Amino acid sequence: GIKIVTIGGGSSYTPELMEGFIKRYESLPLSEIWLVDIPEGKEKLETVGKMAQRMWDASPYDVTVHLSLDRREALKDADFVTTQFRVGLLDARIKDERIPLSHGFLGQETNGPGGIFKALRTIPVLLDIVEDMKELCPNAWLINFTNPSGMVTDAIVRYGKWEKVLGLCNVPVNSLINEPEMLNVGEGELTHHFAGLNHFHWHRVKDANGHDVTDQLNKQLVEDASSLPSNIFDVPFFEEQLQQMQLIPCGYHRYYYRAEEMLEHALKEYNDPEIGTRAEQVRQTEKELFELYKDEHLDHKPEQLSQRGGTHYSDVACETIASIASNKNTHVVVSTVNKGAVPDLAPDDVVEVSAYINATGAQPIAFGSLHPAERGWLQVMKNMELCVEEAAVTGDYGLLLQAFIINPLIQSGESAKQVMNELLIAHKAYLPQF
Ligand code: NAD
Ligand code: G6P
Ligand code: MN
Ligand code: MN
């Protein structure tokens, strides 16, 4: 049978992952699941681990969930390693969001200064994990969810020299699920085609007759934002811009296309002690979820988990793993090496693209060149990512400053440097490279 190891197993998202594996058990027979965490996460791991075992016990399948604080013990002979950890836990995310906001900058834990620092904390840990995998499970696939998912996947290939990795995100799958419903057509009738970067992709859609329905969907998406992940405030896109680009932007593009309004909303929540930043809101949701997980009668994923922005991530994770394991050639949107699919970026850059997934990994589908407006954004964002990754490996202060200056969500100047310095101090314990 297949052995799965999940690093960051104490995450409140784990029951969703279990549900995904239980649903697909007939096509993906697992024998062992190992949930790995660190001493700080021990209590979470035990609570969610027992919950995970109850879910399997309530299913027709005989699967044991092993809990471990010893990553190396767990990794031995793994077939798939999934990563969903948060270095520094939610306290670190609170700092990522609050420190920038205290200077009038958007925090944003994946795209803004927060995301840059999340990458700096995460990349060294992932590179260690890869070294362990080379020794203990050299044939395994690494399925990464840890954010910023695109940047860290790129760093795993570029600096870890590990090619059997796919970076995942739930944002594209939300479109794949919702758009057929929006057009009242059956699942599988539409052809979706994605390209860009994680939390910075665009897509186009064709119907069963090959007609482009992108415009029609964009018009509906401006009216109805129900497919937007719950962590993103809905400022509608400018219709004239959508009409011009002939692509559907991802939810996160709001941070760039309507930066003023997104910052205004984030500041309003930050300044209201009753609301707080998203991280503080999530802390409350997480508390409630763990209370539920402690209930020994609960043996299925609770409804409340869908309040988290990452809902549906297990559909992507489990589908990807099942497609590799049974050479299915399913269409999944993944962060993977470009190989020319997006000619506006280098062939060895990791991009987020539509790909067919089989036993060899991802076969990216050619998207073709973007128009100047999107190409400009994309090249800025990718090169910003490359600066962050290199700074994460080398601890080069000047290069990190370059990334801050390039990042479109950060207005350059003294305040930006101040935010960067404060974040370096706040996260010192998790930044061995600086
Ligand atoms: P969380 O704060 O609950 O952290 C998950 C677990 O990681 C915790 O139990 C923690 O103890 C553990 N951990 C921390 N450092 C670790 C280390 N060095 N080794 C092993 N475990 C470690 O986080 P969460 O809110 O459940 O999110 C988990 C991760 O998944 C985050 O990185 C988040 O950004 C990411 N995420 C990604 C997507 C996506 O679309 N790609 C969706 C949802 C969540
Ligand atoms: C999303 C993203 C994830 C992100 C999450 C945040 O939609 O795709 O990458 O981490 O939601 O959700 P949260 O509930 O933690 O704010
Ligand atoms: Mn994501
Ligand atoms: Mn909000």
Coordinates of C-alpha atoms and ligand atoms in Angstrom, one line a residue, residues 230-233 265 269 275-276 278 281, ligand 4:
S230 CA -13.3 33.5 2.5
N231 CA -10.1 35.2 3.5
I232 CA -10.3 37.7 0.6
F233 CA -12.4 40.8 0.8
H265 CA -10.4 47.4 4.2
E269 CA -10.3 45.7 10.3
I275 CA -12.4 42.4 14.2
G276 CA -8.6 42.4 13.9
R278 CA -7.4 37.9 9.2
Q281 CA -10.0 36.1 13.0
Ligands
MN4 MN -12.6 41.0 6.1

